[in-house]
Coordinates of C-alpha atoms in Angstrom, one line a residue:
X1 CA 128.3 130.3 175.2
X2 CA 130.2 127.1 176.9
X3 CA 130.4 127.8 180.9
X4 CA 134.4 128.5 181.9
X5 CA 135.1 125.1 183.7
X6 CA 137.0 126.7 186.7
X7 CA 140.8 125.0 187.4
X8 CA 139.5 123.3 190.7
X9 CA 136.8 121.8 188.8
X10 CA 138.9 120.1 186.1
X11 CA 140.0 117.0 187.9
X12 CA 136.5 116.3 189.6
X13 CA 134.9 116.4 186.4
X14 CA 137.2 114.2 184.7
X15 CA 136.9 111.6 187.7
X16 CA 133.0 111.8 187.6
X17 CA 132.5 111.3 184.0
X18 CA 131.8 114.9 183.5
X19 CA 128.9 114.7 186.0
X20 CA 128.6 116.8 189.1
X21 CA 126.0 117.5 191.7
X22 CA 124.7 121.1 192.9
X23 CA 126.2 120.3 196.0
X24 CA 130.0 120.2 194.8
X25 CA 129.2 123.5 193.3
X26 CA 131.4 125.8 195.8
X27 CA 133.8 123.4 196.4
X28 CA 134.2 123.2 192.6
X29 CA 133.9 126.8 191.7
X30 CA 130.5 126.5 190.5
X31 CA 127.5 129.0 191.6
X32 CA 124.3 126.8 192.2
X33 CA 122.3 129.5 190.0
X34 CA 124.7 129.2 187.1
X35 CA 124.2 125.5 187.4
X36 CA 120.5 125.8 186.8
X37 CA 120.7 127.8 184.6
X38 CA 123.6 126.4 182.2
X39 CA 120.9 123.3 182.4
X40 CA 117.5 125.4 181.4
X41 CA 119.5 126.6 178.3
X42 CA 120.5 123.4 177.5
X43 CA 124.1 123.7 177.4
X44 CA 124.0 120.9 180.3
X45 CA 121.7 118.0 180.8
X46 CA 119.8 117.7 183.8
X47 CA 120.4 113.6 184.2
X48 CA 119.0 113.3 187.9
X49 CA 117.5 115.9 190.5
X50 CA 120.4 118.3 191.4
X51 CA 122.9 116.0 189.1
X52 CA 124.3 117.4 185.7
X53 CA 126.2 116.4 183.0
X54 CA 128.3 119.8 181.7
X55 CA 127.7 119.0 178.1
X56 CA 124.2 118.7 176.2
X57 CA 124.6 115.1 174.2
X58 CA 123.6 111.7 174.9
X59 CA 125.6 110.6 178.0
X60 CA 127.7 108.1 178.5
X61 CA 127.1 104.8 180.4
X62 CA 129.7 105.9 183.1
X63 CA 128.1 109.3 183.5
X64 CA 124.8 107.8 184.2
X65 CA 126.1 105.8 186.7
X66 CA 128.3 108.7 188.3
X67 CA 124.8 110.6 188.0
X68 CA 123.2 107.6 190.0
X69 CA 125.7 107.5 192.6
X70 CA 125.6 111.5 193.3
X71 CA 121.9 111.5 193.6
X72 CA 122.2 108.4 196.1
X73 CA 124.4 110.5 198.3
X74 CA 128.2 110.8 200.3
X75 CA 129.3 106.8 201.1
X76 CA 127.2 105.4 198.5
X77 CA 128.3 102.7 195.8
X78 CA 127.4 100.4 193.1
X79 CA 126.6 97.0 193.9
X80 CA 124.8 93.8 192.9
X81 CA 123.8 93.4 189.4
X82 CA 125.2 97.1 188.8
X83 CA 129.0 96.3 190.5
X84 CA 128.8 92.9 188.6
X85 CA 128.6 94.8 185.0
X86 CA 131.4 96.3 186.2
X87 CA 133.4 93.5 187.3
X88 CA 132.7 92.0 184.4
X89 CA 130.5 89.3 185.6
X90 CA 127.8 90.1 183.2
X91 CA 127.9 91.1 179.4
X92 CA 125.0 93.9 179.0
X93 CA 123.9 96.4 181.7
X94 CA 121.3 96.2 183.8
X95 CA 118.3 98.5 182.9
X96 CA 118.2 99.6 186.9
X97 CA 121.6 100.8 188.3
X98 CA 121.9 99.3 191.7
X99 CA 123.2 100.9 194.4
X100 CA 124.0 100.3 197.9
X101 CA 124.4 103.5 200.7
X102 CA 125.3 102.9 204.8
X103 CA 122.0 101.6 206.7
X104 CA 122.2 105.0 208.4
X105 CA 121.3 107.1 205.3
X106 CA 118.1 107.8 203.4
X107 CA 118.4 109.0 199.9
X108 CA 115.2 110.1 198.7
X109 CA 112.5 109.7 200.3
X110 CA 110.6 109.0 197.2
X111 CA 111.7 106.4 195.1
X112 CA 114.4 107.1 192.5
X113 CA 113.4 106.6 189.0
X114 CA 116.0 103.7 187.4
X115 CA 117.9 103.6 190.4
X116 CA 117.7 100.6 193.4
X117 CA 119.1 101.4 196.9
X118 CA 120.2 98.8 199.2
X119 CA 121.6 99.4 202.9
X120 CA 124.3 98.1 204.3
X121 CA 126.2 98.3 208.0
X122 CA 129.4 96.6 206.3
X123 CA 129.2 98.9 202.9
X124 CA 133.1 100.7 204.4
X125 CA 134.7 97.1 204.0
X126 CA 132.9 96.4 200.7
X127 CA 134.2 98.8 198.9
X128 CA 136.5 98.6 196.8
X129 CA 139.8 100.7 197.3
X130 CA 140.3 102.0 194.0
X131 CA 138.1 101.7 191.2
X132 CA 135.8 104.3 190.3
X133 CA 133.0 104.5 190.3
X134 CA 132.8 103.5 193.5
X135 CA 132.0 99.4 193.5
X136 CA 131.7 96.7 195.9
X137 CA 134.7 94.1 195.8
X138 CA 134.0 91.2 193.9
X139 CA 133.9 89.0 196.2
X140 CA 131.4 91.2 198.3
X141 CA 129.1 91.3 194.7
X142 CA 128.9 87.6 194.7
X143 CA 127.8 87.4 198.0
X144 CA 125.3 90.0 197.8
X145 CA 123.8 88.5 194.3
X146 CA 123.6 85.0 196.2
X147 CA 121.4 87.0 198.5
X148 CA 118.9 87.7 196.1
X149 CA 118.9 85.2 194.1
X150 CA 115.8 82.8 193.4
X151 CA 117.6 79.5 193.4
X152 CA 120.8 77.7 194.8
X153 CA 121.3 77.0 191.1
X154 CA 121.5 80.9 190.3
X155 CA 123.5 81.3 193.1
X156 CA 126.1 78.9 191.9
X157 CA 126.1 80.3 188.4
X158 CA 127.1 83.5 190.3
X159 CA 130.2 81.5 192.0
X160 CA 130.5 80.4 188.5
X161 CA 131.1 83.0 186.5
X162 CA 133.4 84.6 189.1
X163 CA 135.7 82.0 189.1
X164 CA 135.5 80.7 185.9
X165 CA 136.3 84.1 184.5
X166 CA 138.9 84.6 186.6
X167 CA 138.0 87.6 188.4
X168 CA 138.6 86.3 192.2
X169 CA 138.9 83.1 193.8
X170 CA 136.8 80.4 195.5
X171 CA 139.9 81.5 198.6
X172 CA 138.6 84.7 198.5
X173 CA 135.1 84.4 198.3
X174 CA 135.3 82.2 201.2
X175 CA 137.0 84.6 203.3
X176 CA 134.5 87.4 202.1
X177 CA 132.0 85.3 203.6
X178 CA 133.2 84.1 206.8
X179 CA 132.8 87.9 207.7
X180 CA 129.1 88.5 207.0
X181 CA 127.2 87.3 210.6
X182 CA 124.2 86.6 208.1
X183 CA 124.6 84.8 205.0
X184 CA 122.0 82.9 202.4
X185 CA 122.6 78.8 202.3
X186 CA 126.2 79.4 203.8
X187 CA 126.6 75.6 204.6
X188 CA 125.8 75.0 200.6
X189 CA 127.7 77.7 199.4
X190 CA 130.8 76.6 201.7
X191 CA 130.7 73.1 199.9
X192 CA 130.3 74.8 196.6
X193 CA 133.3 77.0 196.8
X194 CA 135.2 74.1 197.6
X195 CA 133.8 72.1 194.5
X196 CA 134.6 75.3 192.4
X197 CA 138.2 75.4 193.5
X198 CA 138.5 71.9 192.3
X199 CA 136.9 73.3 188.8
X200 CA 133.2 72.5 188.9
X201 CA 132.5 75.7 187.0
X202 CA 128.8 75.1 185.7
X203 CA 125.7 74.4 187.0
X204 CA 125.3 71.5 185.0
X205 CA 129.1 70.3 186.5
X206 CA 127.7 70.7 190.1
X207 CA 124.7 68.9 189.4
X208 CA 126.7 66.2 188.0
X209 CA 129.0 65.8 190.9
X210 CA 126.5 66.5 193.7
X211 CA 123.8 64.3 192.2
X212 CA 125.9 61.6 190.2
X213 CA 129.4 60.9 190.7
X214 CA 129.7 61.5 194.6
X215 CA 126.5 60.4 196.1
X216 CA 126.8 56.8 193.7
X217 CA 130.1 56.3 195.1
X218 CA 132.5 57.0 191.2
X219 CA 135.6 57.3 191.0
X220 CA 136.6 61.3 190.9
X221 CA 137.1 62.8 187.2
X222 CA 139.6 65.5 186.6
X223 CA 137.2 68.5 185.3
X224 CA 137.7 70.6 182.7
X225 CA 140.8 68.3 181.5
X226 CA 142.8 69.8 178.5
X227 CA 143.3 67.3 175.6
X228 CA 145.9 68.3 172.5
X229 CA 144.6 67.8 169.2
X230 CA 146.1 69.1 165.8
X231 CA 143.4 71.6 165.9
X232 CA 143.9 73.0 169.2
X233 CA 143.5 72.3 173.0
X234 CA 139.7 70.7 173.5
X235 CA 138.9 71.0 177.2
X236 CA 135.9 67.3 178.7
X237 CA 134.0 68.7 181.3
X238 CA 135.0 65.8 183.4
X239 CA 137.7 62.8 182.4
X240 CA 138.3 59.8 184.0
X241 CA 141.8 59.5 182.6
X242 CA 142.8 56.7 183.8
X243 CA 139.7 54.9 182.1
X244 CA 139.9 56.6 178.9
X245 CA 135.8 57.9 179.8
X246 CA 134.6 61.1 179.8
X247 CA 131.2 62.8 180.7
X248 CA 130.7 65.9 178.7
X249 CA 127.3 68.0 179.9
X250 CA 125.2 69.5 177.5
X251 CA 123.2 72.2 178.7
X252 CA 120.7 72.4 175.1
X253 CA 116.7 71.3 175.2
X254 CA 115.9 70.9 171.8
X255 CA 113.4 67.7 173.1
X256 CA 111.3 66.6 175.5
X257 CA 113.0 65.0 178.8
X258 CA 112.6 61.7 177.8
X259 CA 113.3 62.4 174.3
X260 CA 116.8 63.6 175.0
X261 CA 117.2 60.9 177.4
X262 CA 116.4 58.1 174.5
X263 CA 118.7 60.9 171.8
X264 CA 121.8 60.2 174.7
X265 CA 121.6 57.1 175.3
X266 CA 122.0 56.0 171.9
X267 CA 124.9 58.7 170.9
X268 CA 126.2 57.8 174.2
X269 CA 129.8 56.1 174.1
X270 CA 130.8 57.5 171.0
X271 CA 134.7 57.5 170.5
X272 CA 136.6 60.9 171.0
X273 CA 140.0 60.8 170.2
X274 CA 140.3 57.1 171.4
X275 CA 138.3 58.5 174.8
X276 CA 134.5 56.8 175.4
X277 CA 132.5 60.0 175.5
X278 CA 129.2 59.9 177.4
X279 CA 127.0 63.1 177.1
X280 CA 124.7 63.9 179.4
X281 CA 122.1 66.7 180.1
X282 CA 119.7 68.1 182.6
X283 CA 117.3 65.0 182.8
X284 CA 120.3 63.1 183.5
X285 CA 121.3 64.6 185.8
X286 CA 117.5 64.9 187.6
X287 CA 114.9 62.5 187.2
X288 CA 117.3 60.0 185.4
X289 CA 120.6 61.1 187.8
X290 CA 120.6 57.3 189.2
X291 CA 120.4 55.5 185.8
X292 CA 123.3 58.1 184.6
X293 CA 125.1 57.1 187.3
X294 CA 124.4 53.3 186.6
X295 CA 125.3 53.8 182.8
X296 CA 129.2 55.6 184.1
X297 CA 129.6 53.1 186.4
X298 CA 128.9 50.4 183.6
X299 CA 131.5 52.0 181.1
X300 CA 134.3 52.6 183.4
X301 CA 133.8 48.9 184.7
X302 CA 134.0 47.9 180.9
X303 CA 137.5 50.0 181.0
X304 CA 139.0 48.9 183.7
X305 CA 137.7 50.6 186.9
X306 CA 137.2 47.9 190.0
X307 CA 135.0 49.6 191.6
X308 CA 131.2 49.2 192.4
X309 CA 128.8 51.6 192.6
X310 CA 126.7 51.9 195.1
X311 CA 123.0 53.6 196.1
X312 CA 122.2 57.0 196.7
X313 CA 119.8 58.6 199.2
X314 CA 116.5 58.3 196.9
X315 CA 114.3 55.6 197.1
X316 CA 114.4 52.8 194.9
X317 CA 118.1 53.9 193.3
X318 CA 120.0 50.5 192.0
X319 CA 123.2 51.8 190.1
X320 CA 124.1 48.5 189.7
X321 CA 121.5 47.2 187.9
X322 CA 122.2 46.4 184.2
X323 CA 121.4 49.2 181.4
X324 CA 119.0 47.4 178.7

């Protein structure tokens, strides 16, 4: 027969997902022998060592992580990939639920099967105030996936999809930041926030002001401008309004590097709406970033722009040089 849930136990099981751990058992109302045993007879699932859901069917993907957290310990919290699920930063979970506890503690000695622990001295001041389960900020997530990731170029995307999905600010990141003592290409990711609060929301985008438009001297594009068309609003990655140009950034590798360098060069100033659209991709903005650079320079000059372009940093870069 079904266990009699006692009244003091309602309201923690509803917050937890329906989880609990043996060691809320008295405060709950729960004997730690009726616990095991409601689980051997399979009217509760056994989901973690001294964790249980109170009901016997598949569990949810809150209880797991509910079950996660109350294995991990008092103080503990999701974080990195696990906190970014929840923020919304990501589409599918992660297959390990991360999880980050105060440096002090030691959950499990052994390692916990599906479950990553990370330490923290700040964890108090990354957490955030009210959502449960119990989550690092979003802007703390951020700056603890930059951490870890393999690349600047992750990192970014990370800064990316923050912003871009509106779930903090560049402001706010920022200021998460200036109070870690220890933090992963800060000077990079100082300049980056700024280029994301100006709406460089793409790896591609940063590569293309970083490595194109700023070092060769171009006049400054207004990105992710909104044009009105009968159809709906159309959004170039980057417009030079003024010029009637636009640079739109095509992530897609369909052919080799110089294959889709010959492809864009030749669809390249195609008319959009009476706008010159140039399309460029990741050998552009590489191997081929000083050429691209040449080639904008060309086609705003064509347009009106007065300007000259001049060399970057690499050897042998002529952005003035004509385009064959």
């Amino acid at each position: 027969m079904p266990i009699q849930i006692p009244p003091q136990a309602r309201a923690l099981l509803a917050a937890q997902g329906k989880a609990i751990a043996s060691r809320q058992g008295p405060v709950a109302g729960f004997d730690s022998r009726v616990m095991r045993g409601r689980a051997s007879s399979g009217y509760w699932r056994r989901l973690q060592r001294g964790v249980y859901a109170t009901f016997s069917g598949n569990p949810a993907r809150e209880t797991m992580l509910w079950a996660a957290l109350l294995r991990a310990g008092p103080d503990a919290v999701l974080s990195h990939q696990t906190a970014a699920e929840r923020h919304g930063l990501i589409d599918e979970p992660s297959p390990v639920i991360s999880i980050t506890v105060p440096a002090s503690k030691r959950p499990a000695r052994v390692k916990i099967p599906g479950i990553l622990i990370h330490r923290s001295d700040a964890i108090l001041r990354a957490r955030h105030p009210a959502m449960l389960p119990p989550c690092t900020r979003v802007e703390e997530t951020v700056l603890d996936l930059i951490q870890i990731a393999p690349s600047f170029d992750d990192a970014y995307t990370w800064i990316c999809r923050a912003v871009g999905r509106r779930r903090t600010t560049a402001e706010r990141i920022r200021r998460a930041m200036d109070e870690r003592k220890k933090m992963r290409w800060r000077r990079e990711i100082a300049l980056a926030l700024g280029d994301a609060e100006d709406g460089v929301l793409s790896v591609l985008e940063y590569r293309y002001v970083r490595r194109v438009e700023r070092p060769h001297g171009l006049p400054v594009a207004r990105r992710q401008a909104r044009i009105r068309q009968r159809t709906g609003n159309k959004y170039l990655d980057n417009l030079y309004e003024k010029y009637g140009v636009c640079v739109e950034l095509d992530g897609t590798a369909a052919h080799s590097e110089d294959e889709q360098w010959l492809d864009k060069r030749r669809d390249n100033a195609s008319l959009f709406g009476g706008i010159v659209t140039l399309r460029f991709g990741f050998p552009e903005l590489g191997d081929h970033r000083c050429e691209s650079a040449a080639y904008v320079a060309g086609v705003l000059r064509d347009h009106g722009w007065t300007g000259t372009a001049h060399p970057c940093r690499r050897p042998g870069c002529r952005p003035t040089a004509a385009i064959s």
